[in-house]
């Protein structure tokens, strides 16, 4: 049963701010004369003046003597010092979290309660959404000195991005890579994703799409080598038929899955132009290999950069010229240039790319011809040929004679 404390006392307790510590007596305190067993006392601010039953290993000593002077206002006159949980036995011979300077006591175990830790992590992630500084998050996690709680970082970060946009989800995928393997070890990542998967039913209440997004996060984590592929099979054994794991396995078994999963959140995530260009090159190369119009169109649509499609055209035609190469293949069936013209007429017909962007791309190419010629001597002829095909395919504004 919970030990209540009055509002005054609560105020004293909360003044310590987020870095609340358990209060223990100084070893030099004369009162610690046998009758006061500091080993069995543990006091921490766990929220609304209540004990957090999940907190700490010494839960059998939760009861406080009612006349225990622990919250005495005299706390100010240095009768007490702030340290962490009583000398908890370290789990696996780990290093002490800190050394307590005053009592030379090694302090083991988390410096905060789980609830406090989660709050701090949530703050750090929200700050990261604004400032995009992954190093700041890394420092923050290290400063919290709560290695035991590290799996919570994965769950908290992913779940905070679920009701945001693709930009934030991309940021969290990148953040997980940034925090691995230190401070988040392999075991933290695996435990964190376990926590996430176990909490999805709750997350689905606010975010109906949570399961499919979690599947994408899982697959992306495997591609980023943050999670071992074995994680999926072992999770599948323990939870057969888990739709999230099935979705992740499905994503990972597609062709070119690595390339696709690197952009699983689509580049509408506020990424810089250099990255957009990489995405473009990738989808263009992939299209030239597979010649799948629908798939390429889906990628262009997902890329969501309509004002930048002239760059897509410029890169597409240039890549095609290089592919068809110095000998300027005339075989229409294999010609990359023909394939590129077919792609853009398809994109324009389906109102994914505007003909003005095509025209702008072509005019940029004209200026680049002297450079392209160095690699592809026939570049000029090829560009005129592409322009002809573009006109026939209806991808240029009608006025362009």
Tab-separated table of C-alpha atoms in Angstrom, residues 55-361:
chain	number	residue	atom	x	y	z
A	55	UNK	CA	11.472	0.773	-9.038
A	56	UNK	CA	14.586	-0.619	-7.473
A	57	UNK	CA	15.739	-3.976	-6.255
A	58	UNK	CA	15.150	-3.330	-2.564
A	59	UNK	CA	11.392	-3.249	-2.894
A	60	UNK	CA	10.971	-5.259	0.284
A	61	UNK	CA	11.923	-2.118	2.225
A	62	UNK	CA	9.264	0.108	0.747
A	63	UNK	CA	7.670	0.966	4.088
A	64	UNK	CA	9.096	4.047	5.800
A	65	UNK	CA	8.832	4.547	9.541
A	66	UNK	CA	6.229	7.209	10.017
A	67	UNK	CA	8.583	9.207	12.236
A	68	UNK	CA	11.494	8.771	9.868
A	69	UNK	CA	13.074	12.206	9.539
A	70	UNK	CA	14.045	11.642	5.947
A	71	UNK	CA	12.010	14.549	4.659
A	72	UNK	CA	12.801	16.870	7.520
A	73	UNK	CA	13.155	20.488	6.388
A	74	UNK	CA	16.604	20.454	8.025
A	75	UNK	CA	17.739	18.652	4.890
A	76	UNK	CA	19.221	22.007	3.988
A	77	UNK	CA	21.794	21.984	6.797
A	78	UNK	CA	23.791	19.217	5.198
A	79	UNK	CA	22.662	16.364	7.385
A	80	UNK	CA	21.956	14.436	4.203
A	81	UNK	CA	23.615	13.929	0.884
A	82	UNK	CA	22.121	12.959	-2.421
A	83	UNK	CA	23.246	9.648	-3.851
A	84	UNK	CA	21.551	6.976	-5.855
A	85	UNK	CA	19.936	3.716	-4.859
A	86	UNK	CA	21.559	1.901	-1.940
A	87	UNK	CA	24.527	-0.260	-2.799
A	88	UNK	CA	22.571	-2.466	-5.160
A	89	UNK	CA	24.462	-5.553	-6.196
A	90	UNK	CA	25.614	-4.968	-9.774
A	91	UNK	CA	23.933	-7.216	-12.305
A	92	UNK	CA	26.844	-8.722	-14.208
A	93	UNK	CA	29.913	-7.250	-12.643
A	94	UNK	CA	29.322	-4.066	-14.613
A	95	UNK	CA	31.329	-0.943	-13.870
A	96	UNK	CA	29.812	1.404	-11.349
A	97	UNK	CA	27.581	3.992	-12.973
A	98	UNK	CA	29.341	6.721	-10.981
A	99	UNK	CA	31.530	7.088	-7.946
A	100	UNK	CA	29.926	9.064	-5.193
A	101	UNK	CA	32.484	11.702	-4.348
A	102	UNK	CA	31.439	12.293	-0.765
A	103	UNK	CA	31.110	8.765	0.549
A	104	UNK	CA	33.460	7.112	-1.967
A	105	UNK	CA	30.675	4.696	-2.551
A	106	UNK	CA	30.365	2.957	-5.897
A	107	UNK	CA	26.901	3.542	-7.279
A	108	UNK	CA	25.373	0.834	-9.432
A	109	UNK	CA	22.248	0.670	-11.516
A	110	UNK	CA	20.124	3.360	-13.150
A	111	UNK	CA	20.337	6.932	-11.936
A	112	UNK	CA	16.630	7.572	-12.593
A	113	UNK	CA	13.409	5.672	-12.209
A	114	UNK	CA	12.075	4.134	-15.400
A	115	UNK	CA	9.290	6.723	-15.614
A	116	UNK	CA	11.772	9.584	-15.300
A	117	UNK	CA	14.045	8.005	-17.880
A	118	UNK	CA	11.219	7.651	-20.403
A	119	UNK	CA	10.289	11.286	-19.884
A	120	UNK	CA	13.850	12.422	-20.531
A	121	UNK	CA	14.125	10.279	-23.653
A	122	UNK	CA	10.839	11.622	-24.992
A	123	UNK	CA	12.131	15.182	-24.472
A	124	UNK	CA	15.376	14.326	-26.252
A	125	UNK	CA	13.529	12.823	-29.229
A	126	UNK	CA	11.192	15.815	-29.554
A	127	UNK	CA	14.214	18.097	-29.468
A	128	UNK	CA	15.819	15.941	-32.167
A	129	UNK	CA	12.755	16.327	-34.418
A	130	UNK	CA	13.327	20.087	-34.199
A	131	UNK	CA	17.089	20.320	-34.266
A	132	UNK	CA	18.065	17.114	-36.138
A	133	UNK	CA	21.134	16.753	-33.933
A	134	UNK	CA	21.684	13.029	-33.404
A	135	UNK	CA	24.901	13.629	-31.445
A	136	UNK	CA	22.927	15.625	-28.919
A	137	UNK	CA	20.603	12.650	-28.367
A	138	UNK	CA	23.606	10.352	-27.983
A	139	UNK	CA	25.179	12.628	-25.359
A	140	UNK	CA	21.880	12.942	-23.544
A	141	UNK	CA	21.427	9.180	-23.303
A	142	UNK	CA	24.966	8.711	-22.011
A	143	UNK	CA	24.466	11.442	-19.426
A	144	UNK	CA	21.333	9.782	-18.077
A	145	UNK	CA	23.542	6.833	-17.032
A	146	UNK	CA	20.734	4.285	-17.186
A	147	UNK	CA	22.166	1.446	-19.205
A	148	UNK	CA	19.554	-0.952	-17.893
A	149	UNK	CA	16.807	1.109	-19.529
A	150	UNK	CA	18.407	1.525	-22.969
A	151	UNK	CA	15.916	-0.741	-24.760
A	152	UNK	CA	13.251	1.841	-23.871
A	153	UNK	CA	14.996	4.336	-26.174
A	154	UNK	CA	14.164	2.218	-29.220
A	155	UNK	CA	10.536	1.803	-28.268
A	156	UNK	CA	10.058	5.438	-27.274
A	157	UNK	CA	11.781	6.867	-30.358
A	158	UNK	CA	9.891	4.691	-32.826
A	159	UNK	CA	6.534	5.144	-31.140
A	160	UNK	CA	6.926	8.944	-31.053
A	161	UNK	CA	7.470	8.951	-34.823
A	162	UNK	CA	4.393	6.868	-35.640
A	163	UNK	CA	1.944	9.758	-35.581
A	164	UNK	CA	4.389	12.087	-37.330
A	165	UNK	CA	5.345	12.240	-40.996
A	166	UNK	CA	7.824	10.368	-43.155
A	167	UNK	CA	10.487	12.953	-42.339
A	168	UNK	CA	10.410	12.048	-38.652
A	169	UNK	CA	10.311	8.326	-39.321
A	170	UNK	CA	13.350	8.641	-41.573
A	171	UNK	CA	15.044	10.629	-38.798
A	172	UNK	CA	14.345	7.896	-36.253
A	173	UNK	CA	15.664	5.150	-38.549
A	174	UNK	CA	18.827	7.232	-38.936
A	175	UNK	CA	18.962	7.896	-35.184
A	176	UNK	CA	18.849	4.177	-34.366
A	177	UNK	CA	21.807	3.624	-36.681
A	178	UNK	CA	23.592	6.520	-35.027
A	179	UNK	CA	23.070	5.156	-31.501
A	180	UNK	CA	24.247	1.656	-32.411
A	181	UNK	CA	26.394	-0.106	-31.185
A	182	UNK	CA	27.084	2.494	-28.479
A	183	UNK	CA	25.278	3.496	-26.416
A	184	UNK	CA	22.628	1.055	-27.684
A	185	UNK	CA	24.195	-2.401	-27.887
A	186	UNK	CA	22.863	-5.233	-30.053
A	187	UNK	CA	21.016	-6.604	-27.048
A	188	UNK	CA	19.408	-3.190	-26.388
A	189	UNK	CA	18.180	-2.967	-29.981
A	190	UNK	CA	16.714	-6.453	-29.857
A	191	UNK	CA	15.093	-5.907	-26.471
A	192	UNK	CA	13.856	-2.492	-27.633
A	193	UNK	CA	12.178	-3.898	-30.716
A	194	UNK	CA	10.675	-6.649	-28.533
A	195	UNK	CA	9.193	-3.937	-26.297
A	196	UNK	CA	7.891	-2.121	-29.366
A	197	UNK	CA	6.290	-5.226	-30.843
A	198	UNK	CA	4.712	-6.098	-27.508
A	199	UNK	CA	3.179	-2.642	-27.178
A	200	UNK	CA	1.770	-2.377	-30.700
A	201	UNK	CA	-1.794	-3.219	-29.732
A	202	UNK	CA	-1.826	-0.097	-27.551
A	203	UNK	CA	-0.087	2.020	-30.167
A	204	UNK	CA	-2.672	0.974	-32.779
A	205	UNK	CA	-5.394	2.701	-30.767
A	206	UNK	CA	-3.904	6.127	-31.559
A	207	UNK	CA	-2.233	5.172	-34.779
A	208	UNK	CA	-4.129	2.579	-36.814
A	209	UNK	CA	-1.167	2.187	-39.155
A	210	UNK	CA	1.269	1.349	-36.362
A	211	UNK	CA	1.756	-2.302	-37.320
A	212	UNK	CA	2.641	-1.725	-40.929
A	213	UNK	CA	5.008	1.105	-39.948
A	214	UNK	CA	6.618	-1.054	-37.297
A	215	UNK	CA	7.164	-3.678	-40.004
A	216	UNK	CA	8.981	-1.087	-42.103
A	217	UNK	CA	11.072	-0.004	-39.104
A	218	UNK	CA	12.021	-3.640	-38.475
A	219	UNK	CA	13.019	-4.318	-42.060
A	220	UNK	CA	14.941	-1.059	-42.283
A	221	UNK	CA	16.768	-1.890	-39.027
A	222	UNK	CA	17.873	-5.208	-40.528
A	223	UNK	CA	19.113	-3.480	-43.697
A	224	UNK	CA	20.928	-0.886	-41.577
A	225	UNK	CA	22.478	-3.792	-39.637
A	226	UNK	CA	21.057	-2.478	-36.402
A	227	UNK	CA	19.150	-5.747	-35.932
A	228	UNK	CA	20.414	-9.183	-36.952
A	229	UNK	CA	18.174	-11.003	-39.474
A	230	UNK	CA	17.943	-13.791	-36.880
A	231	UNK	CA	15.862	-11.440	-34.727
A	232	UNK	CA	12.957	-11.888	-37.133
A	233	UNK	CA	13.116	-15.669	-37.206
A	234	UNK	CA	13.388	-15.987	-33.444
A	235	UNK	CA	10.509	-13.549	-32.971
A	236	UNK	CA	8.550	-15.589	-35.487
A	237	UNK	CA	9.160	-18.725	-33.441
A	238	UNK	CA	8.085	-17.117	-30.188
A	239	UNK	CA	5.093	-15.311	-31.779
A	240	UNK	CA	4.090	-17.332	-34.841
A	241	UNK	CA	2.024	-15.449	-37.395
A	242	UNK	CA	2.997	-12.003	-36.112
A	243	UNK	CA	1.824	-9.757	-38.974
A	244	UNK	CA	4.521	-7.163	-38.221
A	245	UNK	CA	7.329	-9.683	-38.585
A	246	UNK	CA	5.649	-11.068	-41.696
A	247	UNK	CA	5.505	-7.595	-43.203
A	248	UNK	CA	9.207	-7.063	-42.434
A	249	UNK	CA	10.162	-10.425	-43.934
A	250	UNK	CA	8.089	-9.568	-47.010
A	251	UNK	CA	9.878	-6.243	-47.452
A	252	UNK	CA	13.257	-7.906	-47.020
A	253	UNK	CA	12.563	-10.588	-49.584
A	254	UNK	CA	11.775	-8.174	-52.431
A	255	UNK	CA	14.217	-7.574	-55.215
A	256	UNK	CA	16.655	-4.719	-54.563
A	257	UNK	CA	15.306	-4.681	-51.013
A	258	UNK	CA	18.328	-2.878	-49.593
A	259	UNK	CA	18.019	0.013	-51.974
A	260	UNK	CA	14.295	0.244	-51.506
A	261	UNK	CA	14.368	0.009	-47.749
A	262	UNK	CA	16.951	2.738	-47.486
A	263	UNK	CA	14.129	4.905	-48.790
A	264	UNK	CA	11.305	3.093	-47.085
A	265	UNK	CA	9.960	6.389	-45.733
A	266	UNK	CA	10.244	8.029	-49.155
A	267	UNK	CA	12.476	11.038	-49.708
A	268	UNK	CA	9.694	13.447	-48.770
A	269	UNK	CA	11.518	13.465	-45.467
A	270	UNK	CA	13.215	16.819	-45.826
A	271	UNK	CA	16.420	15.280	-47.080
A	272	UNK	CA	18.932	17.463	-48.874
A	273	UNK	CA	19.267	17.740	-52.641
A	274	UNK	CA	22.343	15.502	-52.783
A	275	UNK	CA	20.281	12.710	-51.310
A	276	UNK	CA	17.394	13.365	-53.685
A	277	UNK	CA	19.846	13.024	-56.550
A	278	UNK	CA	21.011	9.683	-55.192
A	279	UNK	CA	17.404	8.518	-54.985
A	280	UNK	CA	16.831	9.628	-58.570
A	281	UNK	CA	19.905	7.862	-59.896
A	282	UNK	CA	18.872	4.770	-58.069
A	283	UNK	CA	15.328	4.635	-59.368
A	284	UNK	CA	16.530	5.438	-62.919
A	285	UNK	CA	19.190	2.703	-62.839
A	286	UNK	CA	16.686	0.277	-61.409
A	287	UNK	CA	14.169	1.177	-64.106
A	288	UNK	CA	16.711	0.629	-66.873
A	289	UNK	CA	17.384	-2.835	-65.462
A	290	UNK	CA	13.773	-3.878	-64.849
A	291	UNK	CA	11.912	-1.630	-67.348
A	292	UNK	CA	8.992	-1.613	-64.901
A	293	UNK	CA	7.070	1.591	-65.575
A	294	UNK	CA	4.665	1.190	-62.664
A	295	UNK	CA	7.409	0.640	-60.127
A	296	UNK	CA	9.420	3.617	-61.411
A	297	UNK	CA	6.303	5.788	-61.388
A	298	UNK	CA	5.581	4.755	-57.811
A	299	UNK	CA	9.117	5.742	-56.786
A	300	UNK	CA	8.851	9.118	-58.510
A	301	UNK	CA	5.523	9.779	-56.859
A	302	UNK	CA	6.872	8.739	-53.461
A	303	UNK	CA	9.894	10.947	-53.945
A	304	UNK	CA	7.536	13.890	-53.777
A	305	UNK	CA	9.757	16.586	-55.304
A	306	UNK	CA	7.689	17.882	-58.252
A	307	UNK	CA	9.703	21.110	-58.516
A	308	UNK	CA	12.828	19.039	-59.044
A	309	UNK	CA	11.683	16.682	-61.806
A	310	UNK	CA	13.795	18.549	-64.378
A	311	UNK	CA	16.773	17.085	-62.493
A	312	UNK	CA	15.222	13.623	-62.847
A	313	UNK	CA	14.941	14.102	-66.600
A	314	UNK	CA	18.467	15.485	-66.929
A	315	UNK	CA	19.906	12.561	-64.977
A	316	UNK	CA	17.756	9.994	-66.765
A	317	UNK	CA	18.771	11.081	-70.254
A	318	UNK	CA	22.427	11.384	-69.252
A	319	UNK	CA	22.469	7.897	-67.692
A	320	UNK	CA	20.730	6.498	-70.804
A	321	UNK	CA	23.257	8.134	-73.109
A	322	UNK	CA	26.105	6.654	-71.111
A	323	UNK	CA	24.426	3.240	-71.148
A	324	UNK	CA	23.866	3.249	-74.889
A	325	UNK	CA	27.418	4.296	-74.954
A	326	UNK	CA	29.937	5.458	-77.432
A	327	UNK	CA	28.679	3.256	-80.251
A	328	UNK	CA	25.145	4.723	-79.966
A	329	UNK	CA	23.072	1.532	-80.116
A	330	UNK	CA	20.225	1.775	-82.592
A	331	UNK	CA	18.367	-1.301	-81.430
A	332	UNK	CA	15.181	0.251	-80.039
A	333	UNK	CA	14.326	-2.829	-77.958
A	334	UNK	CA	17.460	-2.561	-75.834
A	335	UNK	CA	18.166	1.158	-76.166
A	336	UNK	CA	18.232	2.885	-72.797
A	337	UNK	CA	17.344	6.169	-74.475
A	338	UNK	CA	14.118	4.731	-75.898
A	339	UNK	CA	13.309	3.285	-72.500
A	340	UNK	CA	13.871	6.681	-70.900
A	341	UNK	CA	11.583	8.386	-73.406
A	342	UNK	CA	8.937	5.751	-72.678
A	343	UNK	CA	9.303	6.381	-68.949
A	344	UNK	CA	8.819	10.138	-69.219
A	345	UNK	CA	5.866	9.887	-71.567
A	346	UNK	CA	4.313	7.468	-69.045
A	347	UNK	CA	5.048	9.873	-66.147
A	348	UNK	CA	3.580	12.834	-68.023
A	349	UNK	CA	0.478	10.890	-69.153
A	350	UNK	CA	-0.158	9.895	-65.557
A	351	UNK	CA	0.306	13.517	-64.416
A	352	UNK	CA	3.207	12.604	-62.154
A	353	UNK	CA	5.682	14.818	-64.023
A	354	UNK	CA	4.702	18.059	-65.738
A	355	UNK	CA	5.745	18.702	-69.325
A	356	UNK	CA	7.289	21.995	-68.197
A	357	UNK	CA	9.723	20.084	-66.031
A	358	UNK	CA	10.576	17.887	-69.031
A	359	UNK	CA	11.203	20.977	-71.176
A	360	UNK	CA	13.351	22.532	-68.472
A	361	UNK	CA	15.352	19.318	-68.138
